[in-house]
């Protein structure tokens, strides 16, 4: 006779209500123990929240990790920084898990005679093939908030699959992550570069397949290489790009590519996915705004690691309503306004 498999919770409830002087059949205890032990073995680890910091080289990813770690530590969160860049040397922050213990770019380039780009691609493929090493390292840190400092090669996030597969595996290990895609804010001053940034951001969002936050970093240097043609919210909210195309058409070099730029702008606007949050790591209000955005993206603000109340939940739900006011405040601090409207700017062309 086959003994039916009993649910561990049901068995526990039944045995809990048995009178003290009544002896429980041994086969029930055995079944209960086996069921609970198998349930324990198959139970996934508790949710772990974090950010994967990605973006082009020099966009401020490592600086962001250092600033965010210090900021979160002051807020009372237990933070773990994971260096996922095998070429990252001289880290400015205490690193709990360092991928360079597994593989380094210098060793790959020297032994396999590869260049920097090919070597970095090989390194990430090697990490993907040795995920058990990463899993064992991450298991040593529980009840922590994770920051993954990732490499800066654009190809890794637009069409190469290794990093995407690593992120997917982290999700299977019960990590709830949001991708923080950092780009230099001074690209806004050049219409051609800004359209390139939009295309890269959109491609990354579609390829990485994580909750995504695009960040304009180094806001204090936004006009270092030129003045903005429009107000800051035009760039953060990615408004009507036809105005930007008209600025491009004024340049003789880009005039012959007007049709191509027009089609690129149509693709970006048809998807209607890309928008930006401004960031200056030295500005506390800017860090708070970014943290609120990423906490909504990865679901941390709806979790149970901190005390939540109805007011906090409602502020998360309607937080987007205050984005416009926040952008105005950033513009007042970092952008010199000319006092002209968009129509006036167009008439000047």
Coordinates of C-alpha atoms in Angstrom, one line a residue, residues 2 20 28 34-35 55 59 65 92 107 124 137 140 145 174 197 202 205 211-212 219 233 245 253 257 293 298 316 323:
X2 CA 1.3 3.4 -1.0
X20 CA -0.6 15.6 25.3
X28 CA 2.8 10.5 10.8
X34 CA 10.5 14.1 5.8
X35 CA 8.1 16.6 4.3
X55 CA 26.8 52.4 -18.4
X59 CA 30.1 57.7 -16.7
X65 CA 28.7 52.9 -5.9
X92 CA 37.7 53.5 -3.5
X107 CA 45.7 38.0 -17.0
X124 CA 32.3 37.9 -18.5
X137 CA 30.4 34.4 -2.3
X140 CA 28.0 34.7 2.9
X145 CA 21.4 45.5 0.1
X174 CA 15.9 35.5 -5.3
X197 CA 22.6 58.2 -25.8
X202 CA 16.7 52.0 -25.4
X205 CA 16.6 48.5 -21.7
X211 CA 13.5 47.2 -14.1
X212 CA 15.5 50.1 -15.5
X219 CA 24.8 67.1 -13.2
X233 CA 12.9 68.6 -18.5
X245 CA 16.2 67.4 -35.2
X253 CA 27.5 67.9 -41.4
X257 CA 21.7 62.6 -42.4
X293 CA 13.2 55.9 -7.9
X298 CA 13.2 46.9 -7.6
X316 CA 5.8 55.8 -3.6
X323 CA 9.1 64.7 -10.8

